[in-house]
Short mmCIF file of C-alpha atoms in Angstrom, two decimals:
data_model
loop_
_atom_site.label_atom_id
_atom_site.label_comp_id
_atom_site.label_asym_id
_atom_site.label_seq_id
_atom_site.Cartn_x
_atom_site.Cartn_y
_atom_site.Cartn_z
CA MET O 1 67.60 9.49 80.29
CA THR O 2 67.25 10.14 84.21
CA THR O 3 64.04 8.64 85.60
CA LEU O 4 62.99 9.66 89.22
CA ARG O 5 60.95 6.80 91.07
CA THR O 6 59.69 6.74 94.92
CA PRO O 7 61.21 4.61 96.39
CA GLY O 8 64.35 6.16 94.58
CA PRO O 9 67.89 4.24 94.63
CA THR O 10 70.11 3.20 97.22
CA VAL O 11 73.53 3.96 97.86
CA GLY O 12 75.36 1.47 99.91
CA VAL O 13 78.73 3.78 101.59
CA VAL O 14 81.18 1.61 103.44
CA GLY O 15 82.11 4.05 106.35
CA GLY O 16 79.57 6.14 108.40
CA GLY O 17 81.96 9.14 109.56
CA GLN O 18 81.05 12.75 108.81
CA LEU O 19 81.77 11.97 105.26
CA GLY O 20 78.94 9.47 105.15
CA ARG O 21 76.67 11.84 107.13
CA MET O 22 77.01 14.66 104.52
CA LEU O 23 76.70 12.06 101.84
CA ALA O 24 73.25 11.09 103.39
CA GLU O 25 72.11 14.54 103.69
CA ALA O 26 72.81 15.29 99.83
CA ALA O 27 71.07 12.18 98.95
CA ALA O 28 67.72 13.20 100.48
CA PRO O 29 66.87 15.97 98.03
CA LEU O 30 67.57 13.47 95.06
CA GLY O 31 65.24 10.86 96.28
CA VAL O 32 68.54 8.54 97.09
CA GLU O 33 68.45 6.64 99.78
CA VAL O 34 71.67 5.77 101.95
CA VAL O 35 72.69 2.72 103.83
CA VAL O 36 76.20 3.08 105.63
CA LEU O 37 78.24 0.28 107.43
CA ASP O 38 80.84 1.09 110.31
CA PRO O 39 81.66 -0.92 113.13
CA THR O 40 80.74 2.54 115.43
CA PRO O 41 77.28 1.22 116.64
CA ASP O 42 75.59 5.18 116.00
CA CYS O 43 77.70 6.31 113.98
CA PRO O 44 77.58 10.02 112.69
CA ALA O 45 76.00 8.93 109.73
CA ALA O 46 73.54 7.16 111.28
CA LEU O 47 71.31 9.97 112.58
CA VAL O 48 70.35 10.79 108.62
CA ALA O 49 71.15 7.45 106.60
CA ARG O 50 68.17 4.96 105.60
CA ASP O 51 70.17 2.31 107.93
CA GLN O 52 73.30 1.30 109.39
CA ILE O 53 74.93 -2.15 109.16
CA VAL O 54 77.61 -2.57 112.27
CA ALA O 55 80.63 -4.39 110.79
CA GLU O 56 84.20 -3.41 110.15
CA PHE O 57 85.32 -2.10 107.28
CA ASP O 58 86.60 -5.31 105.67
CA ASP O 59 83.82 -7.34 106.92
CA GLU O 60 83.06 -9.64 104.33
CA ALA O 61 79.34 -10.53 105.36
CA GLY O 62 78.47 -7.00 106.27
CA ILE O 63 79.74 -5.61 102.72
CA ARG O 64 77.55 -8.91 101.11
CA ASP O 65 74.73 -7.36 103.08
CA LEU O 66 75.28 -4.28 102.36
CA ALA O 67 75.48 -5.00 98.44
CA GLY O 68 72.60 -6.66 98.29
CA ARG O 69 70.66 -3.71 99.65
CA ALA O 70 72.14 -1.38 97.39
CA ASP O 71 72.49 -0.19 93.47
CA VAL O 72 75.74 0.86 93.82
CA LEU O 73 78.47 0.66 96.58
CA THR O 74 80.95 3.65 97.32
CA PHE O 75 83.39 4.28 100.18
CA GLU O 76 84.25 7.33 102.45
CA ILE O 77 87.10 5.81 103.98
CA GLU O 78 90.20 4.35 102.24
CA LEU O 79 90.13 1.23 104.86
CA ALA O 80 87.45 -0.39 102.76
CA ASP O 81 89.07 -3.55 101.70
CA GLN O 82 89.09 -3.54 97.53
CA ASP O 83 89.72 -7.20 97.05
CA VAL O 84 86.68 -7.91 99.45
CA LEU O 85 84.50 -5.09 97.05
CA GLU O 86 85.62 -6.47 93.89
CA GLN O 87 84.96 -10.25 94.99
CA ILE O 88 81.37 -9.17 95.91
CA SER O 89 80.85 -6.83 93.36
CA LYS O 90 81.55 -9.54 90.83
CA GLU O 91 79.20 -12.35 92.55
CA THR O 92 76.13 -9.91 93.27
CA GLY O 93 76.72 -7.56 89.96
CA THR O 94 76.39 -4.07 92.42
CA PRO O 95 79.00 -2.21 90.67
CA VAL O 96 81.66 -0.12 93.05
CA HIS O 97 82.32 3.33 92.24
CA PRO O 98 85.19 4.56 92.44
CA LYS O 99 86.77 1.20 91.12
CA PRO O 100 88.47 -1.10 93.94
CA SER O 101 91.42 -0.81 91.41
CA THR O 102 91.72 2.82 92.33
CA LEU O 103 91.48 1.87 95.81
CA GLN O 104 94.33 -0.83 95.27
CA THR O 105 96.59 2.25 93.96
CA ILE O 106 95.44 4.76 96.52
CA HIS O 107 95.97 2.10 99.11
CA ASP O 108 100.04 2.25 99.21
CA LYS O 109 101.66 5.91 98.59
CA LEU O 110 104.58 4.26 97.05
CA VAL O 111 102.53 2.84 94.25
CA GLN O 112 100.38 5.54 93.86
CA LYS O 113 103.15 8.03 93.17
CA ARG O 114 104.65 5.79 91.14
CA ARG O 115 101.79 5.33 89.01
CA LEU O 116 101.08 9.12 88.72
CA ARG O 117 104.53 9.60 88.06
CA ASP O 118 104.69 6.78 84.90
CA ALA O 119 101.65 9.04 83.65
CA GLY O 120 103.19 11.89 83.51
CA VAL O 121 101.50 14.04 86.70
CA PRO O 122 104.40 16.41 88.14
CA VAL O 123 105.24 14.39 91.71
CA PRO O 124 107.80 15.68 94.49
CA PRO O 125 111.65 13.53 94.35
CA PHE O 126 110.70 10.12 95.74
CA ARG O 127 111.94 6.73 97.00
CA GLU O 128 110.94 3.40 98.78
CA VAL O 129 113.37 3.10 102.13
CA THR O 130 113.67 -0.49 103.91
CA ASP O 131 116.02 1.44 106.74
CA ALA O 132 117.45 3.96 108.18
CA THR O 133 120.72 3.99 105.84
CA ASP O 134 118.10 4.37 103.19
CA VAL O 135 116.55 7.41 105.08
CA ARG O 136 120.08 8.91 105.29
CA ASP O 137 121.16 7.86 101.57
CA ALA O 138 117.84 10.10 100.98
CA ILE O 139 118.99 13.27 102.77
CA ASP O 140 122.39 13.12 100.85
CA ASP O 141 120.37 13.36 97.61
CA TYR O 142 117.74 15.66 98.82
CA GLY O 143 118.89 17.74 101.18
CA ALA O 144 117.38 17.97 104.63
CA PRO O 145 114.57 18.06 106.03
CA VAL O 146 113.01 14.99 103.82
CA MET O 147 109.46 13.94 104.64
CA LEU O 148 109.43 10.10 105.66
CA LYS O 149 105.73 8.57 105.02
CA ALA O 150 103.92 5.63 106.21
CA ARG O 151 102.72 3.84 103.10
CA THR O 152 99.83 2.46 104.16
CA GLY O 153 97.34 3.60 106.97
CA GLY O 154 98.26 7.03 107.09
CA TYR O 155 95.69 10.25 107.75
CA ASP O 156 95.32 13.28 109.26
CA GLY O 157 99.31 13.98 109.79
CA ARG O 158 99.52 10.28 111.20
CA GLY O 159 102.13 8.55 109.36
CA ASN O 160 103.98 11.34 108.01
CA VAL O 161 107.25 12.20 109.82
CA PRO O 162 109.47 15.01 109.02
CA VAL O 163 113.23 13.66 109.15
CA ASP O 164 115.54 17.02 109.96
CA SER O 165 118.86 15.10 109.93
CA LYS O 166 120.81 11.69 109.47
CA ALA O 167 120.95 11.22 113.42
CA ASP O 168 116.75 11.50 113.26
CA ALA O 169 116.61 8.56 110.54
CA ALA O 170 116.48 5.56 112.93
CA ASP O 171 114.01 6.60 115.37
CA ALA O 172 111.65 8.14 112.74
CA LEU O 173 111.78 4.96 110.92
CA ASP O 174 110.41 3.18 113.94
CA SER O 175 107.78 5.91 114.40
CA VAL O 176 106.50 5.23 111.36
CA ALA O 177 106.59 0.86 111.92
CA GLY O 178 106.18 -0.54 108.87
CA PRO O 179 106.76 -0.33 104.63
CA ALA O 180 107.77 3.28 104.21
CA MET O 181 108.90 5.80 101.28
CA VAL O 182 110.85 9.44 101.33
CA GLU O 183 109.81 12.44 99.73
CA SER O 184 111.86 15.80 99.22
CA PHE O 185 110.93 18.75 101.16
CA VAL O 186 109.03 20.69 98.91
CA ASP O 187 109.51 24.54 99.45
CA PHE O 188 106.18 25.42 98.65
CA GLU O 189 104.16 28.69 98.51
CA ARG O 190 100.78 27.34 99.56
CA GLU O 191 99.12 23.95 99.71
CA VAL O 192 95.91 23.58 97.55
CA SER O 193 93.58 21.22 96.66
CA VAL O 194 91.20 20.47 93.63
CA ILE O 195 87.92 18.67 94.25
CA ALA O 196 87.37 17.20 90.97
CA VAL O 197 84.32 14.98 90.06
CA LYS O 198 84.48 12.01 87.37
CA GLY O 199 81.15 11.29 85.95
CA ASP O 200 79.73 9.15 83.24
CA ASP O 201 81.85 10.48 80.38
CA GLU O 202 81.94 13.86 81.68
CA VAL O 203 84.24 15.75 84.54
CA ALA O 204 84.41 18.64 86.54
CA THR O 205 86.47 20.57 89.02
CA PHE O 206 85.41 22.94 91.42
CA PRO O 207 87.19 26.38 91.89
CA LEU O 208 90.78 26.13 93.68
CA GLY O 209 91.06 26.01 97.20
CA GLU O 210 94.18 26.76 99.61
CA ASN O 211 94.68 24.62 102.30
CA VAL O 212 96.11 26.02 105.56
CA HIS O 213 97.41 22.65 107.90
CA GLU O 214 99.03 22.63 111.57
CA ALA O 215 100.22 19.75 112.57
CA GLU O 216 99.89 18.00 109.31
CA ILE O 217 95.92 18.32 109.86
CA LEU O 218 93.97 20.67 107.70
CA ARG O 219 92.66 23.63 109.65
CA GLU O 220 91.25 25.78 107.21
CA THR O 221 90.06 26.17 103.16
CA ILE O 222 90.33 29.72 101.48
CA VAL O 223 88.22 29.99 98.09
CA PRO O 224 89.43 31.16 95.87
CA ALA O 225 92.94 30.48 96.84
CA ARG O 226 95.15 33.12 96.67
CA SER O 227 97.07 32.00 93.45
CA SER O 228 97.36 33.69 90.02
CA ALA O 229 94.54 32.51 87.23
CA ALA O 230 98.51 30.32 85.33
CA VAL O 231 98.76 28.52 88.63
CA THR O 232 94.84 27.85 89.01
CA GLU O 233 94.68 26.88 85.30
CA ARG O 234 97.94 24.30 85.76
CA ALA O 235 96.09 23.14 89.26
CA ASN O 236 92.94 22.11 87.21
CA ALA O 237 95.02 20.47 84.33
CA VAL O 238 96.95 18.33 87.04
CA ALA O 239 93.59 17.33 88.33
CA ARG O 240 92.12 16.62 85.33
CA ASP O 241 95.65 14.46 84.09
CA VAL O 242 95.06 12.76 87.85
CA LEU O 243 91.64 11.54 87.05
CA GLU O 244 92.72 9.80 83.61
CA VAL O 245 94.80 7.42 86.04
CA MET O 246 91.63 6.88 88.09
CA ASP O 247 89.13 4.09 87.67
CA GLY O 248 85.99 4.58 88.37
CA ARG O 249 83.18 7.60 89.12
CA GLY O 250 82.64 9.63 92.00
CA VAL O 251 84.57 12.82 93.52
CA TYR O 252 88.33 12.35 94.34
CA GLY O 253 90.24 15.13 96.61
CA ILE O 254 93.65 16.02 94.91
CA GLU O 255 95.84 17.91 97.25
CA LEU O 256 98.71 20.04 95.38
CA PHE O 257 101.65 21.80 96.26
CA GLU O 258 102.52 25.32 94.46
CA THR O 259 105.87 25.53 94.67
CA ARG O 260 108.58 28.22 94.91
CA GLU O 261 111.34 26.47 93.36
CA ALA O 262 112.16 23.84 91.59
CA PRO O 263 112.79 20.35 93.58
CA ARG O 264 115.74 18.37 93.40
CA ALA O 265 116.55 15.65 90.92
CA SER O 266 116.03 12.28 91.95
CA ASP O 267 116.38 8.94 90.78
CA ASP O 268 112.61 8.51 91.24
CA ALA O 269 111.28 11.88 90.66
CA SER O 270 108.70 12.40 87.56
CA GLY O 271 111.04 13.75 85.27
CA GLN O 272 109.10 16.56 84.40
CA ARG O 273 111.38 20.10 85.69
CA PRO O 274 108.78 22.45 87.28
CA ARG O 275 108.87 25.66 85.38
CA GLY O 276 109.90 28.41 88.39
CA GLU O 277 108.00 29.87 90.91
CA GLY O 278 104.09 28.74 90.91
CA GLU O 279 104.64 25.21 89.59
CA ILE O 280 102.17 22.39 90.96
CA LEU O 281 103.16 19.38 92.38
CA LEU O 282 100.84 16.44 93.29
CA ASN O 283 100.78 15.72 97.07
CA GLU O 284 98.24 13.19 97.73
CA ILE O 285 94.93 11.72 96.67
CA ALA O 286 91.63 10.74 98.03
CA PRO O 287 89.31 8.64 95.99
CA ARG O 288 86.27 10.18 97.99
CA PRO O 289 84.90 13.43 99.28
CA HIS O 290 87.31 15.11 100.97
CA ASN O 291 87.72 17.61 104.01
CA SER O 292 89.10 20.11 101.88
CA GLY O 293 85.61 20.02 99.76
CA HIS O 294 83.44 20.62 102.64
CA TRP O 295 82.98 24.54 102.20
CA THR O 296 81.33 23.76 98.61
CA ILE O 297 78.06 22.49 100.88
CA GLU O 298 77.29 26.62 101.24
CA GLY O 299 79.85 28.05 98.92
CA ALA O 300 79.25 26.54 95.31
CA GLN O 301 75.98 25.44 93.23
CA SER O 302 76.26 22.18 94.09
CA SER O 303 78.07 20.11 96.85
CA GLN O 304 80.81 17.93 96.71
CA PHE O 305 78.58 15.15 98.36
CA ASP O 306 75.57 15.82 95.91
CA GLN O 307 78.19 15.23 92.95
CA HIS O 308 79.53 12.18 94.60
CA VAL O 309 75.87 10.89 94.82
CA ARG O 310 75.26 11.67 90.93
CA ALA O 311 78.57 10.59 90.29
CA VAL O 312 78.36 7.08 91.20
CA LEU O 313 74.31 6.51 90.28
CA GLY O 314 76.04 7.79 86.64
CA TRP O 315 73.64 10.26 86.71
CA PRO O 316 74.58 14.33 84.96
CA LEU O 317 76.74 16.19 87.46
CA GLY O 318 75.52 19.79 88.68
CA SER O 319 77.20 23.14 88.27
CA THR O 320 80.44 23.51 90.27
CA ASP O 321 80.06 26.96 90.06
CA LEU O 322 81.09 29.45 92.89
CA ARG O 323 78.32 31.42 94.81
CA SER O 324 80.75 33.56 96.48
CA PRO O 325 84.19 33.53 98.67
CA THR O 326 84.03 31.02 101.07
CA VAL O 327 86.20 29.71 104.04
CA MET O 328 85.90 26.54 106.06
CA ALA O 329 87.36 26.31 109.22
CA ASN O 330 87.21 22.45 111.14
CA LEU O 331 86.77 22.49 115.03
CA LEU O 332 89.19 20.17 116.34
CA SER O 333 89.43 18.57 119.71
CA ASP O 334 91.08 20.66 122.42
CA VAL O 335 91.14 17.89 124.77
CA ASP O 336 94.10 16.15 126.22
CA GLU O 337 92.78 13.16 126.63
CA ALA O 338 89.09 11.54 125.28
CA GLN O 339 85.71 12.44 126.76
CA PRO O 340 82.26 12.98 126.05
CA ALA O 341 81.60 15.39 123.21
CA ARG O 342 80.33 18.73 124.40
CA LEU O 343 81.38 22.42 122.40
CA GLY O 344 81.17 25.41 124.51
CA ASN O 345 80.61 28.90 123.22
CA VAL O 346 79.03 28.72 119.73
CA ASP O 347 76.18 31.53 120.36
CA ARG O 348 78.75 33.89 117.87
CA ILE O 349 78.83 31.27 115.28
CA LEU O 350 75.23 30.65 115.14
CA GLU O 351 74.61 34.73 115.24
CA THR O 352 77.15 35.72 112.62
CA PRO O 353 75.29 36.25 109.08
CA GLY O 354 76.64 34.50 106.65
CA THR O 355 78.24 31.63 109.12
CA SER O 356 77.11 27.95 108.94
CA LEU O 357 77.70 25.26 111.77
CA HIS O 358 78.08 21.67 110.98
CA TRP O 359 78.42 19.53 114.19
CA TYR O 360 79.53 15.85 113.12
CA GLY O 361 77.79 13.94 115.74
CA LYS O 362 80.27 12.17 117.13
CA ARG O 363 80.38 10.59 120.95
CA GLN O 364 83.53 11.18 122.01
CA ALA O 365 86.04 14.16 121.91
CA ARG O 366 89.56 12.79 121.19
CA PRO O 367 92.99 15.03 121.04
CA ARG O 368 92.59 16.64 117.51
CA ARG O 369 89.92 14.78 116.45
CA LYS O 370 87.61 16.72 113.54
CA MET O 371 84.34 17.23 115.11
CA GLY O 372 82.63 19.61 113.03
CA HIS O 373 83.40 22.83 110.86
CA VAL O 374 82.24 26.22 110.10
CA THR O 375 81.88 27.77 106.86
CA LEU O 376 81.58 31.46 106.06
CA ALA O 377 80.17 32.66 102.98
CA ARG O 378 79.26 36.15 102.29
CA ARG O 379 77.18 37.09 99.24
CA ASP O 380 78.68 40.59 99.85
CA GLU O 381 80.66 42.00 96.82
CA ASP O 382 82.99 43.81 98.75
CA ALA O 383 84.04 40.70 100.94
CA SER O 384 87.80 39.17 100.79
CA VAL O 385 88.47 35.95 101.55
CA ASP O 386 91.16 37.28 104.26
CA ASP O 387 88.30 39.43 105.85
CA LEU O 388 86.33 36.00 106.14
CA LEU O 389 89.71 34.22 107.40
CA GLU O 390 89.85 36.81 110.08
CA THR O 391 86.44 36.37 110.98
CA ALA O 392 86.62 32.42 110.74
CA ARG O 393 89.14 32.62 113.25
CA ASP O 394 87.98 34.74 115.57
CA LEU O 395 84.71 32.74 116.07
CA THR O 396 86.43 29.51 116.44
CA GLU O 397 89.48 30.35 118.51
CA ARG O 398 86.72 31.23 120.94
CA VAL O 399 84.91 27.21 121.19
CA THR O 400 86.27 24.85 123.31
CA PHE O 401 85.78 21.11 123.88
CA ARG O 402 87.31 21.14 127.15
CA THR O 403 84.63 21.11 130.48
CA ASN O 404 86.48 23.26 132.91
#
């Protein structure tokens, strides 16, 4: 039985970016305090968290300090060091959720895909590559283009390089600059995601979101996704299968492809042939709240951040039901070089009914950096996601980070 006290429990978060900030905002109404660890002084989460420890994500002394001040540890960035977390958890008795073993799986995309394939989760054909010849061989087997991916460290499109021809193989591999893998190109109808929650003996999923990317960076999420009921059901089934592979409580962002046709066979494919149009294939997993789940703050009965706090503490989960059709649009910096953060022309966003502005408090605007997001959630029964998307684009295309 859950009992509330004052002061309440403390969640220690490795990472203090926008996800840590929104975790702290969601924790406060529950009487839960948050302490973050982040190398950037006055990081985005510092304004709303109880305290910040200034240290690198893998700093053993800093994480030990964090564990000493927390009832449970979690992370909002995959740069957290799983070995350090596991060691300190054993020594201090402070649990970590999701488990460090999940981080171990997630850190290496090749390890991730192999483990999921072996568990029967449908994934695109893939293989390890060590040199340009391996990439060319993959093009022979899969056809061009293929997607070359850094096995570790990539995010927001960094580390993902499309290879259009054999002549591009060497340069693409040099740009990745480290261990790599290749996936066949997926001819998808749309990219979708399930925000799934693994609690204490319970699992919940939010409604399926449809994601729009540009240059491998998420621009918009549309909920409910414009997919059929059968595809939605299949996506949720795949997400629940993914959770069976993951260790530990918390929110998982599960990115998926809704395909147009079956992928080519491969030596490292899942062995499960898609059933034709509308099949679901796994793209990637984030063992934490995810950008494509930000819509839940206004659009769902409980947000992904509220759910993550509940889950890591072992508390009962809340409702994931949809409140209304919702669109989330990221505010990406449009500057050419780093400069102090300044967003102009926001009046129409602030004035538009059903629109919520989230500003992350980052001090610097850098090219294509996520600086905030806008959510449109309308209670109007006649509101369609297409209308909401058109309004969101109209509002966000007018704002700018440029100073002249």
